Short mmCIF file of C-alpha atoms and ligand atoms in Angstrom, two decimals:
data_model
loop_
_atom_site.label_atom_id
_atom_site.label_comp_id
_atom_site.label_asym_id
_atom_site.label_seq_id
_atom_site.Cartn_x
_atom_site.Cartn_y
_atom_site.Cartn_z
CA MET A 284 26.30 -8.57 23.30
CA SER A 285 23.95 -11.08 24.59
CA ALA A 286 24.23 -14.80 22.98
CA LEU A 287 20.26 -13.83 21.64
CA GLU A 288 21.54 -10.29 19.97
CA SER A 289 24.30 -11.77 18.58
CA ARG A 290 22.13 -14.85 16.85
CA PHE A 291 19.98 -11.91 15.42
CA ASP A 292 22.24 -10.31 13.90
CA GLU A 293 24.36 -13.28 12.22
CA THR A 294 20.92 -14.65 10.92
CA ILE A 295 20.26 -10.70 9.45
CA ALA A 296 24.25 -10.56 8.54
CA ALA A 297 23.32 -13.97 6.51
CA ASP A 298 20.30 -12.67 4.59
CA GLN A 299 18.24 -15.18 6.61
CA ARG A 300 14.11 -14.79 8.30
CA ILE A 301 13.52 -14.05 11.76
CA GLU A 302 10.50 -15.88 12.56
CA PRO A 303 7.88 -14.54 15.29
CA ARG A 304 9.53 -16.91 17.96
CA ASP A 305 13.16 -15.59 17.56
CA TRP A 306 14.33 -13.45 20.06
CA MET A 307 14.46 -9.65 18.42
CA PRO A 308 15.41 -5.80 19.16
CA GLU A 309 12.66 -4.35 20.80
CA ALA A 310 13.50 -1.52 17.99
CA TYR A 311 13.05 -4.03 14.99
CA ARG A 312 9.70 -5.02 16.43
CA LYS A 313 8.52 -1.47 16.85
CA THR A 314 9.65 -0.86 13.09
CA LEU A 315 7.84 -3.86 11.73
CA ILE A 316 4.65 -3.28 13.80
CA ARG A 317 4.29 0.37 12.08
CA GLN A 318 5.38 -0.29 8.70
CA ILE A 319 2.75 -3.25 8.55
CA ALA A 320 0.45 -2.04 10.37
CA GLN A 321 0.19 0.89 8.22
CA HIS A 322 0.49 -1.44 5.02
CA ALA A 323 -2.51 -3.44 6.45
CA HIS A 324 -4.00 0.27 7.41
CA SER A 325 -3.93 1.06 3.78
CA GLU A 326 -5.34 -1.55 1.90
CA ILE A 327 -8.50 -1.05 4.11
CA ILE A 328 -8.66 2.56 3.70
CA GLY A 329 -7.76 1.85 -0.31
CA MET A 330 -10.98 0.05 -0.68
CA GLN A 331 -13.08 3.52 -0.30
CA PRO A 332 -11.53 5.49 -3.15
CA GLU A 333 -12.40 2.37 -5.37
CA GLY A 334 -15.16 0.79 -3.52
CA ASN A 335 -17.08 4.34 -4.42
CA TRP A 336 -17.66 3.94 -8.64
CA ILE A 337 -18.76 -0.10 -7.98
CA LEU A 338 -22.54 1.00 -7.96
CA ARG A 339 -21.57 3.20 -10.94
CA ALA A 340 -19.18 0.72 -13.25
CA PRO A 341 -20.35 1.22 -16.77
CA SER A 342 -21.13 -2.51 -17.59
CA LEU A 343 -21.42 -5.86 -15.85
CA ARG A 344 -17.84 -7.08 -16.48
CA ARG A 345 -16.20 -3.93 -14.94
CA LYS A 346 -18.42 -4.23 -12.03
CA ALA A 347 -17.23 -8.13 -11.71
CA ILE A 348 -13.61 -6.56 -12.11
CA LEU A 349 -13.63 -3.60 -9.95
CA LEU A 350 -15.72 -5.79 -6.78
CA ALA A 351 -12.93 -8.49 -7.21
CA LYS A 352 -9.99 -6.02 -6.98
CA VAL A 353 -11.77 -4.19 -4.28
CA GLN A 354 -12.19 -7.90 -2.45
CA ASP A 355 -8.78 -8.41 -3.09
CA GLU A 356 -7.43 -5.73 -0.76
CA ALA A 357 -9.90 -6.60 1.91
CA GLY A 358 -7.96 -9.91 1.94
CA HIS A 359 -4.44 -8.17 1.40
CA GLY A 360 -5.55 -5.88 4.85
CA MET A 361 -6.69 -9.31 6.66
CA TYR A 362 -2.97 -10.80 5.72
CA LEU A 363 -0.99 -8.20 6.81
CA TYR A 364 -3.27 -7.80 9.88
CA ALA A 365 -2.41 -11.26 10.14
CA ALA A 366 1.66 -10.76 10.39
CA ALA A 367 1.31 -7.79 12.45
CA GLU A 368 -0.27 -9.54 15.14
CA THR A 369 2.77 -12.53 15.06
CA LEU A 370 4.58 -9.39 16.64
CA GLY A 371 2.19 -9.70 19.76
CA VAL A 372 -0.58 -6.63 18.70
CA ASP A 373 -3.89 -7.50 18.82
CA ARG A 374 -5.89 -6.59 15.45
CA ALA A 375 -8.58 -4.42 17.05
CA GLU A 376 -5.84 -2.38 18.75
CA LEU A 377 -4.39 -1.68 15.54
CA THR A 378 -7.96 -0.88 13.73
CA GLU A 379 -8.54 1.62 17.17
CA MET A 380 -5.05 3.38 16.69
CA LEU A 381 -5.89 3.93 12.79
CA ILE A 382 -9.06 5.35 13.93
CA GLU A 383 -7.78 7.55 16.51
CA GLY A 384 -5.38 8.74 13.91
CA ARG A 385 -2.36 7.40 15.68
CA GLN A 386 -1.18 5.31 12.62
CA ARG A 387 -0.67 6.19 9.38
CA TYR A 388 -2.03 5.10 5.79
CA SER A 389 -0.73 5.56 2.96
CA SER A 390 -0.99 9.52 1.32
CA ILE A 391 -2.27 8.29 -1.85
CA PHE A 392 -5.80 7.44 -0.47
CA ASN A 393 -6.43 10.77 0.66
CA TYR A 394 -7.38 11.89 -2.87
CA PRO A 395 -10.86 11.71 -4.44
CA THR A 396 -12.06 9.66 -7.22
CA LEU A 397 -13.83 11.53 -9.63
CA SER A 398 -14.17 9.84 -12.79
CA TYR A 399 -14.32 6.21 -13.92
CA ALA A 400 -10.98 6.84 -15.30
CA ASP A 401 -9.82 7.10 -12.13
CA ILE A 402 -10.59 3.30 -11.70
CA GLY A 403 -8.22 2.85 -14.10
CA VAL A 404 -5.61 5.20 -13.51
CA ILE A 405 -5.59 3.89 -9.99
CA GLY A 406 -4.70 0.38 -11.33
CA TRP A 407 -2.13 1.80 -13.52
CA LEU A 408 0.10 3.88 -11.47
CA VAL A 409 -0.83 3.39 -8.02
CA ASP A 410 -0.88 -0.50 -8.02
CA GLY A 411 2.30 -0.28 -10.43
CA ALA A 412 3.65 1.87 -7.93
CA ALA A 413 2.59 -0.71 -4.90
CA ILE A 414 4.30 -3.13 -6.77
CA CYS A 415 7.64 -1.87 -7.34
CA ASN A 416 7.32 -0.95 -3.97
CA GLN A 417 6.24 -4.48 -2.73
CA VAL A 418 8.16 -6.62 -4.65
CA PRO A 419 11.19 -5.97 -2.61
CA LEU A 420 9.51 -6.77 0.45
CA CYS A 421 8.91 -10.19 -0.49
CA ARG A 422 12.63 -10.97 0.43
CA CYS A 423 12.17 -8.79 4.01
CA SER A 424 13.87 -10.65 6.78
CA TYR A 425 10.78 -11.01 8.69
CA GLY A 426 9.25 -14.15 7.66
CA PRO A 427 5.14 -13.44 7.94
CA TYR A 428 5.50 -10.28 6.23
CA ALA A 429 7.63 -11.12 3.12
CA ARG A 430 5.64 -14.29 2.62
CA ALA A 431 2.34 -12.41 2.92
CA MET A 432 4.07 -9.64 0.15
CA ILE A 433 4.28 -12.94 -2.01
CA ARG A 434 0.61 -13.27 -2.79
CA VAL A 435 -0.09 -9.89 -2.35
CA CYS A 436 2.23 -8.72 -5.57
CA LYS A 437 0.51 -11.70 -7.29
CA GLU A 438 -2.66 -9.77 -7.11
CA GLU A 439 -1.51 -6.34 -7.78
CA SER A 440 0.05 -7.57 -10.85
CA PHE A 441 -3.36 -8.61 -11.63
CA HIS A 442 -4.93 -5.28 -10.55
CA GLN A 443 -2.07 -3.61 -12.51
CA ARG A 444 -3.11 -5.21 -15.26
CA GLN A 445 -6.69 -4.62 -15.80
CA GLY A 446 -6.35 -1.16 -14.97
CA PHE A 447 -4.00 -0.66 -18.16
CA GLU A 448 -6.47 -2.75 -19.99
CA LEU A 449 -9.42 -0.58 -18.96
CA LEU A 450 -7.29 2.40 -19.66
CA LEU A 451 -6.31 1.31 -23.15
CA ALA A 452 -10.02 0.76 -23.96
CA MET A 453 -10.25 4.17 -23.06
CA VAL A 454 -7.76 5.72 -24.73
CA ASN A 455 -8.92 3.39 -28.45
CA GLY A 456 -12.60 5.33 -27.70
CA THR A 457 -13.75 8.62 -28.47
CA ALA A 458 -11.99 11.66 -27.86
CA ALA A 459 -13.92 12.61 -24.67
CA GLN A 460 -12.57 9.13 -22.84
CA ARG A 461 -9.32 9.28 -24.06
CA GLU A 462 -9.18 13.15 -22.55
CA MET A 463 -10.75 11.64 -19.16
CA VAL A 464 -7.89 9.63 -19.20
CA GLN A 465 -5.39 12.34 -19.52
CA GLU A 466 -6.98 14.76 -17.00
CA SER A 467 -7.09 11.54 -14.21
CA THR A 468 -3.25 10.75 -15.15
CA ASN A 469 -2.45 14.36 -14.79
CA ARG A 470 -4.18 14.20 -11.44
CA TRP A 471 -2.78 10.86 -9.88
CA TRP A 472 0.80 10.96 -11.12
CA TRP A 473 2.20 13.59 -8.54
CA PRO A 474 -0.11 11.51 -5.22
CA SER A 475 1.62 8.41 -7.18
CA LEU A 476 5.11 9.75 -6.92
CA MET A 477 4.96 10.91 -3.29
CA MET A 478 3.85 6.96 -2.26
CA PHE A 479 7.33 5.87 -2.12
CA GLY A 480 7.87 8.51 0.84
CA PRO A 481 10.22 11.40 1.40
CA PRO A 482 13.73 12.20 -0.27
CA ASP A 483 15.95 9.76 0.92
CA GLY A 484 17.44 12.81 2.72
CA ASP A 485 14.61 13.12 4.63
CA SER A 486 13.51 9.39 5.26
CA PRO A 487 13.96 9.14 9.10
CA ASN A 488 13.67 5.21 9.08
CA THR A 489 15.40 4.00 5.67
CA GLN A 490 18.93 3.63 6.70
CA GLN A 491 17.92 1.59 9.90
CA SER A 492 15.05 -0.51 8.21
CA MET A 493 18.14 -1.23 4.98
CA LYS A 494 20.23 -2.42 7.50
CA TRP A 495 17.72 -4.78 8.70
CA ASN A 496 16.84 -5.92 5.66
CA ILE A 497 13.20 -5.04 5.99
CA LYS A 498 13.75 -2.08 3.25
CA ARG A 499 15.83 -3.55 0.08
CA HIS A 500 15.86 -0.08 -1.49
CA THR A 501 15.52 3.84 -0.69
CA ASN A 502 12.61 5.75 -1.43
CA ASP A 503 14.17 7.42 -3.95
CA GLU A 504 16.00 4.24 -5.70
CA LEU A 505 12.01 2.93 -5.92
CA ARG A 506 10.81 6.04 -7.08
CA GLN A 507 13.26 6.01 -9.80
CA ARG A 508 12.36 2.83 -11.08
CA PHE A 509 8.29 3.56 -10.84
CA VAL A 510 9.21 6.52 -13.48
CA ASP A 511 11.77 4.28 -15.82
CA MET A 512 9.01 1.43 -15.71
CA THR A 513 5.71 4.03 -16.33
CA VAL A 514 7.11 6.41 -19.26
CA PRO A 515 7.00 3.38 -22.16
CA GLN A 516 3.40 2.59 -20.72
CA ALA A 517 2.13 6.12 -20.70
CA ALA A 518 3.40 6.03 -24.60
CA ALA A 519 2.01 2.75 -25.43
CA LEU A 520 -1.35 3.97 -24.17
CA GLY A 521 -0.45 7.92 -26.41
CA ILE A 522 -0.91 9.73 -22.54
CA THR A 523 1.81 12.47 -21.43
CA LEU A 524 2.69 12.14 -18.23
CA PRO A 525 2.16 15.77 -16.57
CA ASP A 526 6.02 16.70 -16.07
CA PRO A 527 7.77 18.94 -18.82
CA GLY A 528 11.05 18.00 -16.72
CA LEU A 529 10.54 14.41 -17.38
CA VAL A 530 13.70 13.66 -19.64
CA TRP A 531 15.95 10.56 -20.67
CA ASN A 532 19.20 11.12 -19.45
CA ASP A 533 21.61 8.99 -21.13
CA GLU A 534 24.61 9.53 -19.04
CA ARG A 535 22.49 8.13 -16.21
CA LYS A 536 20.55 5.62 -18.23
CA ALA A 537 17.34 6.44 -16.26
CA HIS A 538 14.75 9.68 -16.77
CA ASP A 539 15.15 12.80 -14.87
CA TYR A 540 11.82 14.13 -13.50
CA THR A 541 10.62 16.95 -11.03
CA GLU A 542 10.13 16.30 -7.78
CA PRO A 543 6.58 16.01 -6.31
CA ASP A 544 5.74 19.14 -4.23
CA TRP A 545 6.83 18.13 -0.65
CA SER A 546 5.14 20.72 1.51
CA GLU A 547 1.65 18.96 -0.30
CA PHE A 548 2.81 15.40 1.16
CA LYS A 549 3.25 17.09 4.60
CA ALA A 550 -0.19 18.55 4.35
CA VAL A 551 -1.86 15.22 3.94
CA LEU A 552 0.47 13.68 6.47
CA SER A 553 -0.43 16.11 8.88
CA GLY A 554 -4.28 15.39 7.83
CA SER A 555 -5.26 18.20 5.58
CA GLY A 556 -5.16 16.02 2.58
CA PRO A 557 -8.61 16.34 0.29
CA CYS A 558 -10.18 13.15 1.78
CA ASN A 559 -8.65 12.39 5.06
CA ALA A 560 -11.67 13.33 7.45
CA GLN A 561 -13.93 11.63 5.14
CA ARG A 562 -12.25 8.58 4.70
CA VAL A 563 -11.20 8.04 8.99
CA GLU A 564 -15.17 8.58 9.42
CA HIS A 565 -16.38 6.24 6.94
CA ARG A 566 -13.87 3.56 8.30
CA LYS A 567 -15.17 4.74 12.03
CA ARG A 568 -18.66 4.21 10.79
CA ALA A 569 -18.29 0.98 9.29
CA HIS A 570 -15.97 -0.22 12.34
CA ASP A 571 -18.79 0.79 14.59
CA ARG A 572 -21.76 -0.69 12.28
CA GLY A 573 -19.88 -4.14 12.54
CA ALA A 574 -20.16 -4.39 16.21
CA TRP A 575 -22.80 -6.61 16.36
CA VAL A 576 -21.12 -9.13 14.22
CA ARG A 577 -18.24 -9.24 16.35
CA GLU A 578 -20.32 -9.61 19.35
CA ALA A 579 -22.04 -12.45 17.76
CA ALA A 580 -18.71 -14.54 16.56
CA THR A 581 -17.51 -13.86 20.23
CA ALA A 582 -20.55 -15.26 21.78
CA TYR A 583 -20.90 -18.33 19.06
CA ALA A 584 -16.88 -18.70 19.92
CA GLN A 585 -17.47 -18.89 23.63
CA LYS A 586 -20.41 -21.26 23.32
CA GLN A 587 -18.11 -23.54 21.30
CA ALA A 588 -15.55 -23.47 23.30
CA ALA A 589 -17.76 -24.45 26.84
CA ARG A 590 -19.50 -27.13 24.45
CA ARG A 591 -16.32 -28.78 23.84
CA GLU A 592 -15.32 -28.24 27.69
CA SER A 593 -18.67 -29.97 29.07
CA ALA A 594 -17.91 -32.79 26.31
CA ALA A 595 -14.76 -33.44 27.40
N1 BYC B 1158 1.58 7.75 3.05
O1 BYC B 1158 11.05 7.08 7.15
P1 BYC B 1158 10.06 7.27 5.94
C1 BYC B 1158 -1.54 -0.23 -1.37
C2 BYC B 1158 5.76 8.20 6.54
S1 BYC B 1158 -0.34 0.54 -1.58
C3 BYC B 1158 2.09 8.12 4.15
O2 BYC B 1158 10.59 7.07 4.40
P2 BYC B 1158 9.32 4.20 6.18
C4 BYC B 1158 -2.68 -0.25 -2.40
C5 BYC B 1158 6.32 6.91 7.49
O3 BYC B 1158 5.74 6.25 7.98
C6 BYC B 1158 0.51 1.53 -0.33
N2 BYC B 1158 3.18 8.21 5.23
O4 BYC B 1158 9.00 6.20 6.40
C7 BYC B 1158 -2.50 -0.39 -4.00
C8 BYC B 1158 7.14 8.18 8.32
O5 BYC B 1158 6.35 8.36 9.32
P3 BYC B 1158 6.16 7.83 10.85
C9 BYC B 1158 0.94 0.82 1.00
C10 BYC B 1158 4.02 8.06 4.44
O6 BYC B 1158 8.85 3.62 6.79
C11 BYC B 1158 -3.74 0.10 -3.94
C12 BYC B 1158 7.36 9.24 7.66
O7 BYC B 1158 6.87 9.09 6.83
N3 BYC B 1158 1.90 0.15 1.04
O8 BYC B 1158 -1.37 -0.55 -0.39
O9 BYC B 1158 11.05 4.20 6.00
C13 BYC B 1158 -5.12 -0.32 -4.20
C14 BYC B 1158 8.58 9.28 6.91
O10 BYC B 1158 9.11 8.25 5.99
C15 BYC B 1158 4.59 8.04 3.24
C16 BYC B 1158 2.85 0.11 1.93
O11 BYC B 1158 2.87 0.69 2.87
C17 BYC B 1158 2.90 7.81 2.78
N4 BYC B 1158 3.05 7.75 1.18
O12 BYC B 1158 9.20 3.90 4.10
C18 BYC B 1158 -5.02 -0.77 -2.59
C19 BYC B 1158 4.39 -0.37 1.67
N5 BYC B 1158 5.48 7.50 2.88
O13 BYC B 1158 5.64 6.24 10.63
C20 BYC B 1158 -3.91 -0.68 -1.35
C21 BYC B 1158 4.93 -0.92 2.80
C22 BYC B 1158 5.80 7.79 4.38
O14 BYC B 1158 7.63 7.41 11.50
N6 BYC B 1158 5.98 0.12 3.26
N7 BYC B 1158 5.02 8.16 5.11
O15 BYC B 1158 5.47 8.03 11.78
C23 BYC B 1158 6.87 0.83 2.94
O16 BYC B 1158 7.35 0.31 2.09
C24 BYC B 1158 7.52 1.95 3.95
O17 BYC B 1158 6.70 2.46 5.36
C25 BYC B 1158 7.16 3.27 2.89
C26 BYC B 1158 7.82 4.68 4.09
C27 BYC B 1158 8.14 3.43 1.43
C28 BYC B 1158 5.54 3.85 2.67
#
């Protein structure tokens, strides 16, 4: 083993951070690029289902909150692309890979938003699941990713609270509004459980990622944490989670729950979810329409650089 490899192993064993200029095994770099890029793409694609409701928000207050949230997601995507760039990849290259289907984004964003209750339920369940998954990533061994996660998690907590607050207003409204919240919860519950990834036995990356201190918990551990956290919140809303198998297990001191339909998860990952084609097409269209902005910014930067050079 080389001195560089030993230093890397010692840093990981001491639970310290790897920084961009440190030597790292190629497989560690690749795993991080895969996960961080997928995470960045999720933030960017995740703007679509919620953005769909900005023009139809029921009040100015709701519109301002939703606009701020969607803008935050864009910011998260930017921090994460910047973190990925410290590993030697280029943001333009990552965007190409997303558009060409060579990199993934979270399965959850391939489901449609059908009512305004979905905005609340996404905040509550989807951001709630994201927080559960991402708080441990603040302790990830790769410095730039861990630091990006600290800020992202703070903003996600606000997102979760705004979702819950919207739902509280709806469940205290009319019977029709309560029904909207229940119907939306019924649709988003199972895809939210799938966000944590396949069951541990079918997760090819978990073991190695945990050895490298990239992941701190397995997919099933985090899913369980999410279920346990969500049950009392559903009770506070007076909403039923759509799983008759969801019961407290006093021996395990945790809830038993029914596994989501993993064949649906596989289908969504392989491109046949309800909105896969629409999401990628929309991203491609927005990227193509932004070409002139990128060209103008590059031309401006080149001109400034030439000016500085001739002044020197
Ligand atoms: N969707 O070995 P595994 C958000 C893939 S929240 C799609 O367990 P790993 C937001 C996985 O990539 C969402 N693909 O993988 C919230 C692998 O395929 P590849 C974003 C999934 O990496 C609100 C294969 O399945 N959060 O952004 O150890 C508003 C086997 O899985 C999914 C993150 O990305 C999935 N749900 O663990 C707006 C968090 N699950 O790559 C935005 C960071 C698994 O080998 N990521 N796959 O072809 C992680 O924590 C981990 O990457 C995962 C998966 C837990 C997701």
